[in-house]
Tab-separated table of C-alpha atoms in Angstrom:
chain	number	residue	atom	x	y	z
A	14	MET	CA	-10.577	-24.965	12.382
A	15	TYR	CA	-8.691	-21.367	11.862
A	16	TYR	CA	-5.580	-23.042	13.285
A	17	LEU	CA	-5.937	-25.626	10.001
A	18	ILE	CA	-6.468	-22.686	7.807
A	19	TYR	CA	-4.342	-20.120	8.934
A	20	SER	CA	-1.583	-23.108	9.134
A	21	PHE	CA	-2.307	-24.054	5.002
A	22	VAL	CA	-2.534	-19.568	4.462
A	23	TYR	CA	0.521	-18.759	6.544
A	24	LEU	CA	2.694	-21.371	4.506
A	25	HIS	CA	0.854	-20.003	0.569
A	26	ALA	CA	2.262	-16.640	1.793
A	27	LEU	CA	6.011	-17.396	1.789
A	28	LEU	CA	5.535	-18.723	-1.151
A	29	PRO	CA	6.850	-15.368	-3.657
A	30	LEU	CA	3.519	-13.044	-4.873
A	31	ARG	CA	4.653	-14.442	-8.791
A	32	ILE	CA	4.407	-18.098	-7.541
A	33	LEU	CA	1.173	-17.268	-6.177
A	34	TYR	CA	0.017	-15.221	-9.304
A	35	VAL	CA	0.433	-19.343	-10.966
A	36	PHE	CA	-1.973	-20.953	-8.837
A	37	SER	CA	-4.197	-18.128	-8.976
A	38	ASP	CA	-3.995	-18.549	-13.352
A	39	PHE	CA	-4.745	-22.257	-12.083
A	40	LEU	CA	-7.463	-21.144	-10.146
A	41	PHE	CA	-9.458	-18.587	-13.085
A	42	TYR	CA	-9.636	-21.772	-14.918
A	43	VAL	CA	-12.047	-23.468	-12.178
A	44	VAL	CA	-13.877	-20.914	-10.676
A	45	TYR	CA	-14.825	-19.855	-14.575
A	46	TYR	CA	-15.005	-22.901	-17.028
A	47	VAL	CA	-15.940	-25.503	-14.071
A	48	VAL	CA	-17.584	-24.014	-10.666
A	49	GLY	CA	-18.544	-20.851	-12.835
A	50	TYR	CA	-19.250	-19.176	-9.261
A	51	ARG	CA	-22.014	-16.611	-9.861
A	52	LYS	CA	-21.123	-16.023	-13.223
A	53	LYS	CA	-25.398	-15.559	-14.200
A	54	ILE	CA	-24.342	-12.694	-11.071
A	55	VAL	CA	-21.529	-11.306	-13.242
A	56	ARG	CA	-22.824	-11.807	-17.029
A	57	LYS	CA	-26.581	-9.484	-15.796
A	58	ASN	CA	-24.997	-6.732	-13.343
A	59	LEU	CA	-21.790	-6.512	-16.334
A	60	THR	CA	-24.967	-6.099	-19.939
A	61	ASP	CA	-27.213	-4.113	-17.447
A	62	SER	CA	-24.253	-2.152	-16.595
A	63	PHE	CA	-23.057	-1.313	-20.784
A	64	PRO	CA	-25.536	-2.592	-22.540
A	65	GLU	CA	-24.116	-1.164	-25.070
A	66	LYS	CA	-21.348	-3.124	-25.660
A	67	SER	CA	-21.199	-6.701	-27.403
A	68	THR	CA	-21.592	-9.568	-25.679
A	69	GLU	CA	-18.195	-10.507	-26.823
A	70	LYS	CA	-16.973	-7.912	-25.149
A	71	ILE	CA	-18.520	-8.424	-22.789
A	72	ILE	CA	-17.462	-11.626	-22.288
A	73	GLU	CA	-13.985	-10.053	-21.817
A	74	THR	CA	-15.228	-7.595	-19.283
A	75	GLU	CA	-16.615	-10.690	-17.178
A	76	LYS	CA	-13.392	-12.615	-17.738
A	77	LYS	CA	-11.093	-10.572	-17.201
A	78	PHE	CA	-12.853	-9.825	-13.758
A	79	TYR	CA	-12.668	-13.782	-13.126
A	80	ARG	CA	-8.969	-13.296	-13.476
A	81	HIS	CA	-8.430	-9.719	-11.507
A	82	PHE	CA	-10.780	-11.711	-8.250
A	83	CYS	CA	-8.653	-15.158	-8.204
A	84	ASP	CA	-4.834	-11.937	-8.071
A	85	TYR	CA	-7.328	-10.329	-5.404
A	86	ILE	CA	-7.472	-14.654	-3.371
A	87	VAL	CA	-3.930	-15.093	-3.813
A	88	GLU	CA	-3.103	-11.340	-3.248
A	89	THR	CA	-4.654	-11.953	0.367
A	90	ILE	CA	-3.435	-14.861	1.269
A	91	LYS	CA	-0.203	-13.185	0.792
A	92	LEU	CA	-1.485	-11.036	3.655
A	93	ALA	CA	-0.182	-13.979	5.905
A	94	HIS	CA	3.664	-12.780	5.224
A	95	ILE	CA	4.547	-9.817	3.239
A	96	SER	CA	7.387	-7.000	4.283
A	97	ASP	CA	6.476	-3.686	4.718
A	98	GLU	CA	9.251	-2.462	3.079
A	99	GLU	CA	7.127	-4.995	-0.687
A	100	MET	CA	3.823	-3.652	0.357
A	101	LYS	CA	5.138	0.028	0.347
A	102	LYS	CA	6.082	-0.629	-3.455
A	103	ARG	CA	2.824	-2.758	-4.135
A	104	MET	CA	0.841	-0.274	-2.905
A	105	ILE	CA	1.162	3.304	-3.405
A	106	PHE	CA	-1.050	5.815	-1.996
A	107	LYS	CA	-0.897	9.978	-3.172
A	108	ASN	CA	-1.514	13.165	-1.241
A	109	VAL	CA	-1.534	11.930	1.986
A	110	ASP	CA	-0.466	14.787	3.010
A	111	LEU	CA	-4.493	15.387	2.946
A	112	ILE	CA	-4.858	13.673	5.724
A	113	ASN	CA	-2.348	14.379	8.064
A	114	GLN	CA	-3.320	17.586	7.870
A	115	ILE	CA	-6.596	16.229	8.885
A	116	MET	CA	-5.727	14.848	11.507
A	117	ALA	CA	-2.972	17.899	12.911
A	118	ASP	CA	-6.148	20.022	12.500
A	119	ASN	CA	-7.438	18.211	15.279
A	120	ARG	CA	-10.016	16.622	12.886
A	121	SER	CA	-10.593	13.310	11.923
A	122	CYS	CA	-12.052	11.521	8.788
A	123	ILE	CA	-14.726	8.920	7.332
A	124	MET	CA	-13.052	7.572	4.322
A	125	LEU	CA	-14.906	6.346	1.620
A	126	LEU	CA	-13.827	3.677	-0.861
A	127	GLY	CA	-15.731	0.365	-2.621
A	128	HIS	CA	-14.762	-3.132	-3.615
A	129	TYR	CA	-12.361	-1.951	-6.197
A	130	GLY	CA	-8.666	-3.437	-7.075
A	131	ASN	CA	-7.147	-4.989	-3.522
A	132	TRP	CA	-8.959	-2.946	-0.829
A	133	GLU	CA	-6.910	-5.210	1.577
A	134	TRP	CA	-4.864	-4.030	0.501
A	135	VAL	CA	-6.107	-0.701	1.178
A	136	PRO	CA	-5.418	-0.769	5.571
A	137	SER	CA	-1.185	-0.677	4.554
A	138	VAL	CA	-1.905	3.471	3.926
A	139	CYS	CA	-1.314	3.557	7.744
A	140	LEU	CA	2.633	2.661	6.646
A	141	TYR	CA	2.217	6.303	5.143
A	142	LEU	CA	0.583	7.830	8.545
A	143	LYS	CA	2.251	9.499	11.125
A	144	LYS	CA	1.343	7.251	14.474
A	145	ASN	CA	-0.577	9.801	16.866
A	146	PHE	CA	-3.810	8.700	15.619
A	147	PHE	CA	-6.788	5.663	15.163
A	148	THR	CA	-7.135	3.454	12.457
A	149	GLY	CA	-10.322	1.477	11.927
A	150	GLN	CA	-12.850	0.258	9.653
A	151	ILE	CA	-16.288	-1.533	9.448
A	152	TYR	CA	-17.004	-4.435	8.799
A	153	HIS	CA	-19.125	-7.700	8.155
A	154	PRO	CA	-19.107	-10.307	10.693
A	155	LEU	CA	-18.869	-13.687	8.717
A	156	SER	CA	-20.685	-16.294	9.247
A	157	ASN	CA	-17.418	-18.490	9.596
A	158	LYS	CA	-16.078	-18.266	12.572
A	159	ALA	CA	-12.972	-19.852	11.757
A	160	VAL	CA	-12.548	-17.504	8.535
A	161	ASP	CA	-14.017	-14.164	10.255
A	162	LYS	CA	-11.248	-14.615	12.277
A	163	LEU	CA	-8.545	-15.466	9.721
A	164	MET	CA	-9.798	-12.131	7.555
A	165	LEU	CA	-10.023	-9.838	11.304
A	166	LYS	CA	-5.852	-11.368	11.885
A	167	LEU	CA	-5.038	-10.630	8.416
A	168	ARG	CA	-6.930	-6.807	8.291
A	169	GLY	CA	-5.981	-6.516	10.841
A	170	ARG	CA	-2.213	-6.664	10.278
A	171	PHE	CA	-0.429	-3.120	9.727
A	172	GLY	CA	-2.166	-1.934	12.753
A	173	THR	CA	-6.124	-1.106	11.808
A	174	LYS	CA	-8.966	-1.897	14.141
A	175	ASN	CA	-11.673	-3.345	13.397
A	176	ILE	CA	-14.581	-2.639	13.694
A	177	THR	CA	-18.780	-4.293	13.553
A	178	THR	CA	-21.576	-3.323	11.488
A	179	ASN	CA	-23.219	-2.657	14.549
A	180	ASP	CA	-20.481	-0.927	16.832
A	181	THR	CA	-19.446	1.406	14.828
A	182	PHE	CA	-21.322	4.492	15.887
A	183	ARG	CA	-20.860	3.327	19.255
A	184	GLU	CA	-17.131	3.423	19.123
A	185	ILE	CA	-16.648	6.075	17.185
A	186	VAL	CA	-18.559	7.869	19.747
A	187	LYS	CA	-15.974	6.689	22.710
A	188	MET	CA	-13.111	7.675	20.017
A	189	LYS	CA	-14.224	11.429	20.019
A	190	ARG	CA	-15.743	11.412	23.611
A	191	ALA	CA	-12.275	10.717	24.592
A	192	GLY	CA	-10.576	13.479	22.199
A	193	ARG	CA	-8.627	11.125	19.814
A	194	GLN	CA	-8.486	11.725	16.362
A	195	PHE	CA	-8.527	9.741	13.708
A	196	ILE	CA	-9.957	7.858	10.657
A	197	ILE	CA	-12.812	5.449	9.909
A	198	GLY	CA	-12.812	2.782	7.023
A	199	PHE	CA	-16.166	2.215	4.675
A	200	ILE	CA	-16.079	0.351	1.787
A	201	SER	CA	-20.398	1.940	0.253
A	202	ASP	CA	-20.565	0.511	-2.580
A	203	GLN	CA	-22.615	-2.717	-1.914
A	204	SER	CA	-26.195	-2.957	-1.501
A	205	PRO	CA	-27.998	-2.247	1.889
A	206	MET	CA	-30.643	-4.214	3.448
A	207	TYR	CA	-33.933	-4.272	2.502
A	208	ASN	CA	-34.676	-2.277	5.947
A	209	ASP	CA	-31.585	-0.341	6.078
A	210	ILE	CA	-32.689	1.402	2.302
A	211	HIS	CA	-33.033	5.640	2.691
A	212	TYR	CA	-31.647	6.462	-0.827
A	213	VAL	CA	-31.723	5.593	-4.579
A	214	THR	CA	-30.098	7.173	-7.577
A	215	HIS	CA	-28.324	5.491	-10.823
A	216	PHE	CA	-25.733	4.083	-10.391
A	217	LEU	CA	-23.910	2.433	-13.743
A	218	ASN	CA	-26.951	2.748	-16.364
A	219	GLN	CA	-29.220	1.150	-13.595
A	220	GLU	CA	-32.380	3.771	-12.095
A	221	ASN	CA	-33.344	2.722	-8.345
A	222	THR	CA	-30.497	2.049	-7.103
A	223	PRO	CA	-30.423	1.525	-3.333
A	224	MET	CA	-26.776	3.614	-1.779
A	225	ILE	CA	-25.400	2.846	2.123
A	226	THR	CA	-26.266	6.354	4.115
A	227	GLY	CA	-25.348	5.703	7.485
A	228	TYR	CA	-21.947	6.890	7.174
A	229	GLU	CA	-23.412	10.025	5.540
A	230	ARG	CA	-25.955	10.945	9.336
A	231	ILE	CA	-22.698	10.362	11.452
A	232	ALA	CA	-20.192	12.579	9.201
A	233	GLY	CA	-23.011	14.843	10.269
A	234	GLN	CA	-23.503	14.274	13.607
A	235	MET	CA	-20.179	14.264	13.835
A	236	ASP	CA	-19.144	17.188	11.975
A	237	PHE	CA	-15.576	14.853	9.918
A	238	ILE	CA	-14.466	15.094	7.249
A	239	VAL	CA	-15.305	13.206	4.101
A	240	VAL	CA	-12.366	12.264	1.895
A	241	TYR	CA	-12.696	9.011	-1.186
A	242	LEU	CA	-10.291	6.168	-2.551
A	243	ASP	CA	-10.070	6.409	-6.070
A	244	VAL	CA	-8.255	3.361	-6.458
A	245	ILE	CA	-6.245	1.857	-9.534
A	246	LYS	CA	-4.662	-1.038	-10.669
A	247	LEU	CA	-0.720	-0.312	-12.072
A	248	ASN	CA	-0.472	-4.044	-13.791
A	249	ARG	CA	-0.641	-7.329	-11.755
A	250	GLY	CA	0.174	-7.254	-7.789
A	251	HIS	CA	0.280	-3.295	-8.006
A	252	TYR	CA	-2.337	-0.179	-7.220
A	253	GLU	CA	-2.134	3.648	-6.942
A	254	ALA	CA	-4.503	5.313	-4.506
A	255	GLU	CA	-5.146	8.586	-4.298
A	256	TYR	CA	-7.394	10.471	-1.592
A	257	LYS	CA	-9.984	13.421	-2.465
A	258	VAL	CA	-12.429	14.966	-0.601
A	259	ILE	CA	-15.666	15.040	-0.926
A	260	THR	CA	-16.896	17.372	2.384
A	261	GLU	CA	-15.140	19.549	5.115
A	262	HIS	CA	-18.291	21.403	6.178
A	263	PRO	CA	-20.835	17.685	5.671
A	264	LYS	CA	-23.965	20.039	8.569
A	265	GLU	CA	-23.088	22.359	5.235
A	266	CYS	CA	-24.370	19.494	3.518
A	267	ALA	CA	-28.507	19.052	2.327
A	268	ASP	CA	-29.507	15.162	2.811
A	269	PHE	CA	-27.694	12.626	0.668
A	270	GLU	CA	-25.544	15.179	-1.498
A	271	ILE	CA	-22.403	13.655	0.743
A	272	THR	CA	-24.096	9.839	-0.776
A	273	GLU	CA	-24.388	11.773	-4.330
A	274	LYS	CA	-21.105	12.312	-4.201
A	275	TYR	CA	-19.213	9.504	-3.293
A	276	THR	CA	-21.620	7.650	-5.691
A	277	ARG	CA	-20.534	9.561	-8.473
A	278	GLU	CA	-17.141	9.553	-7.909
A	279	MET	CA	-16.852	4.878	-7.848
A	280	GLU	CA	-19.075	5.218	-10.496
A	281	LYS	CA	-15.865	6.195	-12.288
A	282	THR	CA	-13.362	4.589	-10.733
A	283	ILE	CA	-15.460	1.743	-12.297
A	284	LEU	CA	-16.029	3.384	-15.764
A	285	ARG	CA	-12.274	4.038	-16.175
A	286	ASN	CA	-11.463	0.195	-15.538
A	287	PRO	CA	-14.222	-2.364	-14.849
A	288	ALA	CA	-12.648	-4.923	-14.644
A	289	TYR	CA	-11.760	-4.389	-11.021
A	290	TRP	CA	-15.040	-3.945	-9.124
A	291	LEU	CA	-16.552	-6.658	-7.381
A	292	TRP	CA	-19.311	-7.720	-9.938
A	293	THR	CA	-19.804	-10.436	-8.333
A	294	HIS	CA	-22.631	-8.884	-5.777
A	295	ARG	CA	-26.129	-8.537	-5.965
A	296	LYS	CA	-25.998	-4.760	-6.451
A	297	TRP	CA	-29.813	-4.323	-7.578
A	298	LYS	CA	-31.673	-6.922	-5.614
A	299	HIS	CA	-33.953	-4.445	-4.772
A	300	LYS	CA	-33.588	-1.980	-6.934
A	301	LYS	CA	-37.881	-3.278	-8.619
A	302	SER	CA	-39.854	-3.905	-5.515
A	303	ILE	CA	-38.176	-0.230	-3.200
A	304	GLY	CA	-40.078	2.317	-4.151
A	305	ILE	CA	-38.405	4.859	-2.831
A	306	GLN	CA	-38.053	7.724	-5.427
A	307	ASN	CA	-34.210	9.564	-6.430
A	308	ARG	CA	-34.128	12.617	-3.965
A	309	THR	CA	-31.753	14.619	-5.848
């Protein structure tokens, strides 16, 4: 099954993106008008996050999101066959010297980002970084083994190692003991599992929003610098991302201070252009039942 799926993806990846975007336009009509993929969730998330917007404006943003979502799908397929040169033209990283300097100072780094723009293209930052340190990304294994294997291959296209959530701490400790410098990426804007909710805050106009906090504990224990990757979609198939320091001294931060700073940065990114965030997530599915107060 994996080889069948990969062959299908690879053959399509051979096409130039301008042709793949024609497929994306067709896919939009199928996903939005025919299937209505998670349309109720998207509409509710947008309406609750922007109560000041009219129904017409909500639908306008909704359609723009689904068009972008379909672009994200074909852009991810393109990872199976894209040159380094084309990737660097389409995914531009600013302030990369910040990361290289962190490594030169014998420190390691946790990079936080969200499901914004095309997060599958973010590992191409390896094309901009010096090659003498380790890069990795944390991921949740997919239930479909064939699709999971495909995504691991695509996500490892630029040399990053995929680390499962269950193996995160073990792998980080192993690298630290080996004296290796590294940058590990965490996509931390989704909702945590019910039993893993330790902190809630105000996010996108909604109270009691549960936030993932595991990376903060790791940063504090290991004394890793924490940075945020702010992504902008310039136009179709072109993104720009900039590194911003959240803290250089995580051990000096109060509980959940790093999480709150990340939340505010992520919120600013989304509010700049809401259509490019992944609104299909059930981000607020636990917010009425967790009973935990904001600790900031």
